[in-house]
PDB file of C-alpha atoms in Angstrom:
ATOM      1  CA  MET A   1     102.130  98.447  39.472  1.00  0.00           C
ATOM      2  CA  THR A   2     100.001  99.370  36.456  1.00  0.00           C
ATOM      3  CA  VAL A   3      96.916 101.419  37.236  1.00  0.00           C
ATOM      4  CA  SER A   4      93.956 100.999  34.964  1.00  0.00           C
ATOM      5  CA  PRO A   5      91.650 103.899  34.059  1.00  0.00           C
ATOM      6  CA  LEU A   6      89.652 105.258  36.952  1.00  0.00           C
ATOM      7  CA  PRO A   7      86.752 102.928  37.449  1.00  0.00           C
ATOM      8  CA  VAL A   8      83.275 104.313  38.031  1.00  0.00           C
ATOM      9  CA  ALA A   9      83.717 103.485  41.718  1.00  0.00           C
ATOM     10  CA  ALA A  10      86.648 105.931  41.910  1.00  0.00           C
ATOM     11  CA  ARG A  11      84.509 108.841  40.926  1.00  0.00           C
ATOM     12  CA  ALA A  12      81.708 110.904  42.287  1.00  0.00           C
ATOM     13  CA  GLU A  13      78.955 111.828  39.802  1.00  0.00           C
ATOM     14  CA  ARG A  14      81.202 114.804  39.154  1.00  0.00           C
ATOM     15  CA  GLY A  15      84.581 115.018  40.778  1.00  0.00           C
ATOM     16  CA  SER A  16      86.884 112.444  42.364  1.00  0.00           C
ATOM     17  CA  VAL A  17      87.292 111.272  45.927  1.00  0.00           C
ATOM     18  CA  PHE A  18      90.307 109.310  47.129  1.00  0.00           C
ATOM     19  CA  PHE A  19      91.028 107.724  50.511  1.00  0.00           C
ATOM     20  CA  LEU A  20      94.639 106.838  51.316  1.00  0.00           C
ATOM     21  CA  ARG A  21      95.381 104.279  53.966  1.00  0.00           C
ATOM     22  CA  GLY A  22      98.606 104.318  55.980  1.00  0.00           C
ATOM     23  CA  LEU A  23     101.373 101.798  56.758  1.00  0.00           C
ATOM     24  CA  LEU A  24     101.052  98.220  55.490  1.00  0.00           C
ATOM     25  CA  ASN A  25      97.534  98.812  54.209  1.00  0.00           C
ATOM     26  CA  VAL A  26      96.148  97.052  57.301  1.00  0.00           C
ATOM     27  CA  PHE A  27      95.777  99.992  59.681  1.00  0.00           C
ATOM     28  CA  SER A  28      93.681 102.906  58.595  1.00  0.00           C
ATOM     29  CA  ARG A  29      90.530 100.843  57.993  1.00  0.00           C
ATOM     30  CA  GLY A  30      88.571 103.924  59.012  1.00  0.00           C
ATOM     31  CA  MET A  31      89.248 105.098  55.481  1.00  0.00           C
ATOM     32  CA  ASP A  32      87.158 102.161  54.221  1.00  0.00           C
ATOM     33  CA  ARG A  33      84.349 102.965  56.697  1.00  0.00           C
ATOM     34  CA  LEU A  34      84.319 106.601  55.711  1.00  0.00           C
ATOM     35  CA  SER A  35      84.248 105.695  52.073  1.00  0.00           C
ATOM     36  CA  ASN A  36      81.256 103.422  52.707  1.00  0.00           C
ATOM     37  CA  LYS A  37      79.436 106.186  54.534  1.00  0.00           C
ATOM     38  CA  LEU A  38      79.997 108.573  51.642  1.00  0.00           C
ATOM     39  CA  GLU A  39      78.829 105.970  49.155  1.00  0.00           C
ATOM     40  CA  ALA A  40      75.640 105.598  51.191  1.00  0.00           C
ATOM     41  CA  LYS A  41      75.147 109.316  50.450  1.00  0.00           C
ATOM     42  CA  GLY A  42      75.565 108.708  46.740  1.00  0.00           C
ATOM     43  CA  ILE A  43      79.200 109.856  46.482  1.00  0.00           C
ATOM     44  CA  GLN A  44      81.515 107.249  44.977  1.00  0.00           C
ATOM     45  CA  SER A  45      85.158 107.042  46.049  1.00  0.00           C
ATOM     46  CA  ARG A  46      88.353 105.015  45.807  1.00  0.00           C
ATOM     47  CA  VAL A  47      90.289 103.559  48.772  1.00  0.00           C
ATOM     48  CA  THR A  48      93.937 102.590  48.299  1.00  0.00           C
ATOM     49  CA  ASN A  49      97.292 102.399  50.096  1.00  0.00           C
ATOM     50  CA  TYR A  50      99.288 105.590  50.438  1.00  0.00           C
ATOM     51  CA  SER A  51     102.055 104.138  48.303  1.00  0.00           C
ATOM     52  CA  HIS A  52      99.790 104.238  45.225  1.00  0.00           C
ATOM     53  CA  TRP A  53      98.989 107.919  45.295  1.00  0.00           C
ATOM     54  CA  GLN A  54     101.314 108.867  42.449  1.00  0.00           C
ATOM     55  CA  GLN A  55      99.934 106.268  39.993  1.00  0.00           C
ATOM     56  CA  PHE A  56      96.411 107.587  40.590  1.00  0.00           C
ATOM     57  CA  ALA A  57      97.545 111.178  40.390  1.00  0.00           C
ATOM     58  CA  VAL A  58      99.341 110.622  37.039  1.00  0.00           C
ATOM     59  CA  LEU A  59      96.238 108.938  35.625  1.00  0.00           C
ATOM     60  CA  LEU A  60      93.950 111.664  36.945  1.00  0.00           C
ATOM     61  CA  VAL A  61      96.079 114.418  35.390  1.00  0.00           C
ATOM     62  CA  SER A  62      96.060 112.600  32.040  1.00  0.00           C
ATOM     63  CA  ASN A  63      92.296 111.962  32.129  1.00  0.00           C
ATOM     64  CA  TYR A  64      91.471 115.475  33.345  1.00  0.00           C
ATOM     65  CA  ARG A  65      92.789 116.897  30.069  1.00  0.00           C
ATOM     66  CA  THR A  66      89.749 115.474  28.261  1.00  0.00           C
ATOM     67  CA  ASP A  67      87.279 115.006  31.109  1.00  0.00           C
ATOM     68  CA  LYS A  68      86.844 118.066  33.314  1.00  0.00           C
ATOM     69  CA  SER A  69      84.080 116.270  35.243  1.00  0.00           C
ATOM     70  CA  LEU A  70      86.879 114.535  37.219  1.00  0.00           C
ATOM     71  CA  ALA A  71      87.134 117.715  39.328  1.00  0.00           C
ATOM     72  CA  PRO A  72      86.775 118.800  41.987  1.00  0.00           C
ATOM     73  CA  VAL A  73      89.133 116.458  43.754  1.00  0.00           C
ATOM     74  CA  VAL A  74      88.866 115.467  47.427  1.00  0.00           C
ATOM     75  CA  ILE A  75      91.677 113.491  49.091  1.00  0.00           C
ATOM     76  CA  VAL A  76      91.469 112.015  52.614  1.00  0.00           C
ATOM     77  CA  GLY A  77      94.331 110.219  54.314  1.00  0.00           C
ATOM     78  CA  HIS A  78      95.432 108.684  57.602  1.00  0.00           C
ATOM     79  CA  SER A  79      98.975 108.594  59.013  1.00  0.00           C
ATOM     80  CA  LEU A  80     101.364 108.019  56.096  1.00  0.00           C
ATOM     81  CA  GLY A  81      98.241 108.304  53.913  1.00  0.00           C
ATOM     82  CA  ALA A  82      97.734 111.847  55.242  1.00  0.00           C
ATOM     83  CA  ASP A  83     101.261 112.757  54.268  1.00  0.00           C
ATOM     84  CA  ALA A  84     100.673 111.219  50.829  1.00  0.00           C
ATOM     85  CA  ALA A  85      97.365 113.156  50.514  1.00  0.00           C
ATOM     86  CA  VAL A  86      99.276 116.440  50.679  1.00  0.00           C
ATOM     87  CA  ASN A  87     101.835 115.190  48.149  1.00  0.00           C
ATOM     88  CA  MET A  88      99.022 113.991  45.820  1.00  0.00           C
ATOM     89  CA  GLY A  89      97.179 117.304  46.216  1.00  0.00           C
ATOM     90  CA  ASN A  90     100.293 119.313  45.373  1.00  0.00           C
ATOM     91  CA  TYR A  91     101.071 117.061  42.409  1.00  0.00           C
ATOM     92  CA  LEU A  92      97.556 117.511  40.992  1.00  0.00           C
ATOM     93  CA  ALA A  93      97.350 121.237  41.701  1.00  0.00           C
ATOM     94  CA  THR A  94     100.645 122.038  40.057  1.00  0.00           C
ATOM     95  CA  ARG A  95      99.390 120.223  36.958  1.00  0.00           C
ATOM     96  CA  GLY A  96      96.096 122.186  36.762  1.00  0.00           C
ATOM     97  CA  VAL A  97      93.715 119.738  38.438  1.00  0.00           C
ATOM     98  CA  PRO A  98      91.496 121.580  40.961  1.00  0.00           C
ATOM     99  CA  VAL A  99      91.915 120.158  44.481  1.00  0.00           C
ATOM    100  CA  ARG A 100      88.955 121.241  46.526  1.00  0.00           C
ATOM    101  CA  LEU A 101      89.668 119.553  49.851  1.00  0.00           C
ATOM    102  CA  ILE A 102      92.323 117.529  51.612  1.00  0.00           C
ATOM    103  CA  VAL A 103      91.462 115.939  54.958  1.00  0.00           C
ATOM    104  CA  LEU A 104      94.272 114.595  57.113  1.00  0.00           C
ATOM    105  CA  PHE A 105      93.994 112.246  60.035  1.00  0.00           C
ATOM    106  CA  ASP A 106      97.140 112.410  62.166  1.00  0.00           C
ATOM    107  CA  ALA A 107      99.755 113.110  59.497  1.00  0.00           C
ATOM    108  CA  VAL A 108     103.138 111.898  60.773  1.00  0.00           C
ATOM    109  CA  ASP A 109     105.734 113.504  58.477  1.00  0.00           C
ATOM    110  CA  GLY A 110     105.297 117.213  59.029  1.00  0.00           C
ATOM    111  CA  ALA A 111     107.390 117.989  55.984  1.00  0.00           C
ATOM    112  CA  SER A 112     104.505 117.710  53.454  1.00  0.00           C
ATOM    113  CA  LYS A 113     103.137 121.226  53.030  1.00  0.00           C
ATOM    114  CA  PRO A 114     100.127 122.199  50.912  1.00  0.00           C
ATOM    115  CA  GLY A 115     100.821 124.747  48.140  1.00  0.00           C
ATOM    116  CA  ALA A 116      99.059 126.702  45.446  1.00  0.00           C
ATOM    117  CA  GLY A 117      95.926 125.308  43.867  1.00  0.00           C
ATOM    118  CA  ILE A 118      94.554 123.549  46.974  1.00  0.00           C
ATOM    119  CA  ALA A 119      91.394 125.220  48.176  1.00  0.00           C
ATOM    120  CA  GLU A 120      91.091 123.780  51.709  1.00  0.00           C
ATOM    121  CA  VAL A 121      92.990 121.527  54.118  1.00  0.00           C
ATOM    122  CA  VAL A 122      91.521 120.182  57.325  1.00  0.00           C
ATOM    123  CA  ASN A 123      93.983 118.436  59.661  1.00  0.00           C
ATOM    124  CA  TYR A 124      92.812 116.365  62.574  1.00  0.00           C
ATOM    125  CA  TYR A 125      95.793 115.559  64.812  1.00  0.00           C
ATOM    126  CA  LYS A 126      96.882 114.665  68.341  1.00  0.00           C
ATOM    127  CA  SER A 127      99.518 117.110  69.555  1.00  0.00           C
ATOM    128  CA  ASP A 128     100.302 114.767  72.473  1.00  0.00           C
ATOM    129  CA  GLY A 129     100.869 111.870  70.025  1.00  0.00           C
ATOM    130  CA  VAL A 130     102.531 111.438  66.637  1.00  0.00           C
ATOM    131  CA  GLY A 131     100.336 113.799  64.707  1.00  0.00           C
ATOM    132  CA  LYS A 132     101.663 117.102  63.391  1.00  0.00           C
ATOM    133  CA  VAL A 133     100.371 120.567  62.835  1.00  0.00           C
ATOM    134  CA  VAL A 134     100.210 121.233  59.100  1.00  0.00           C
ATOM    135  CA  LYS A 135     102.124 124.185  57.836  1.00  0.00           C
ATOM    136  CA  VAL A 136     101.730 125.539  54.333  1.00  0.00           C
ATOM    137  CA  LEU A 137     104.019 126.697  51.535  1.00  0.00           C
ATOM    138  CA  PRO A 138     104.122 130.465  50.865  1.00  0.00           C
ATOM    139  CA  SER A 139     102.158 129.839  47.634  1.00  0.00           C
ATOM    140  CA  PHE A 140      99.142 128.397  49.527  1.00  0.00           C
ATOM    141  CA  THR A 141      96.170 130.810  49.414  1.00  0.00           C
ATOM    142  CA  GLY A 142      93.452 128.384  50.515  1.00  0.00           C
ATOM    143  CA  LYS A 143      91.895 127.711  53.914  1.00  0.00           C
ATOM    144  CA  LEU A 144      93.850 125.697  56.517  1.00  0.00           C
ATOM    145  CA  VAL A 145      92.246 124.325  59.675  1.00  0.00           C
ATOM    146  CA  ASN A 146      94.351 122.404  62.212  1.00  0.00           C
ATOM    147  CA  ILE A 147      92.125 120.617  64.747  1.00  0.00           C
ATOM    148  CA  ASP A 148      93.893 119.260  67.811  1.00  0.00           C
ATOM    149  CA  VAL A 149      91.859 116.382  69.277  1.00  0.00           C
ATOM    150  CA  SER A 150      94.240 115.783  72.202  1.00  0.00           C
ATOM    151  CA  ASP A 151      91.376 116.525  74.620  1.00  0.00           C
ATOM    152  CA  ARG A 152      89.634 113.406  73.319  1.00  0.00           C
ATOM    153  CA  LYS A 153      91.179 110.629  75.398  1.00  0.00           C
ATOM    154  CA  ASP A 154      89.232 108.025  73.410  1.00  0.00           C
ATOM    155  CA  ILE A 155      91.138 108.937  70.239  1.00  0.00           C
ATOM    156  CA  ASP A 156      94.727 107.876  69.457  1.00  0.00           C
ATOM    157  CA  HIS A 157      96.812 107.467  66.332  1.00  0.00           C
ATOM    158  CA  LEU A 158      95.493 104.025  65.561  1.00  0.00           C
ATOM    159  CA  ASN A 159      91.805 104.932  65.812  1.00  0.00           C
ATOM    160  CA  ILE A 160      91.592 108.640  64.873  1.00  0.00           C
ATOM    161  CA  ASP A 161      90.568 107.561  61.361  1.00  0.00           C
ATOM    162  CA  LYS A 162      87.650 105.626  62.857  1.00  0.00           C
ATOM    163  CA  ALA A 163      86.177 108.350  65.092  1.00  0.00           C
ATOM    164  CA  SER A 164      82.480 108.696  64.239  1.00  0.00           C
ATOM    165  CA  SER A 165      82.320 112.366  65.225  1.00  0.00           C
ATOM    166  CA  LEU A 166      85.203 113.203  62.851  1.00  0.00           C
ATOM    167  CA  HIS A 167      83.602 111.082  60.161  1.00  0.00           C
ATOM    168  CA  ASP A 168      80.439 113.159  60.535  1.00  0.00           C
ATOM    169  CA  GLU A 169      82.409 116.403  60.046  1.00  0.00           C
ATOM    170  CA  VAL A 170      84.163 115.044  56.968  1.00  0.00           C
ATOM    171  CA  ILE A 171      80.945 113.756  55.440  1.00  0.00           C
ATOM    172  CA  ALA A 172      79.215 117.077  55.980  1.00  0.00           C
ATOM    173  CA  ASN A 173      82.120 118.900  54.303  1.00  0.00           C
ATOM    174  CA  VAL A 174      82.244 116.502  51.322  1.00  0.00           C
ATOM    175  CA  VAL A 175      78.480 116.520  50.916  1.00  0.00           C
ATOM    176  CA  SER A 176      78.501 120.273  50.810  1.00  0.00           C
ATOM    177  CA  ILE A 177      81.058 120.199  48.011  1.00  0.00           C
ATOM    178  CA  PHE A 178      79.249 117.616  45.896  1.00  0.00           C
ATOM    179  CA  GLY A 179      75.726 118.707  46.776  1.00  0.00           C
ATOM    180  CA  LYS A 180      74.377 115.301  47.670  1.00  0.00           C
ATOM    181  CA  LEU A 181      72.193 114.382  50.595  1.00  0.00           C
TER     182      LEU A 181
END
């Protein structure tokens, strides 16, 4: 797949926001809803399948060399998209692109660990389901918050990315980063 330059819709006024869907690109539609809610607040974003993270990351690294307004970067993912969000964040950070926030909805791998250059990771997961606690690499110096939502019986792996209360928390966090209301 060839990825064209980041369209205006992939960028905030300053910075970049990416949403990564999970398996088959048909689940994880909460990523689309969350993106729409952010856009209603004036923050543009890009929604794609988790399998495309590397193409966007390579392009972002290349473009960041001449356009520092592409940072800060926020990456949000669900399921396999959450695992990919960590991989994308590590890829960007090790190449000098500032990653301000990664939000994970029920990451399933457990092997993807945030490292140096990532400022904050928020992980929403179900410990009584498939979600995993996120652990970090020794080089990670940012803030990590693991939030177990197992007490919420209305939330499971297939709808955690659609939970309005979690969306509200993510939106508040992203708005605080980009300064939009």
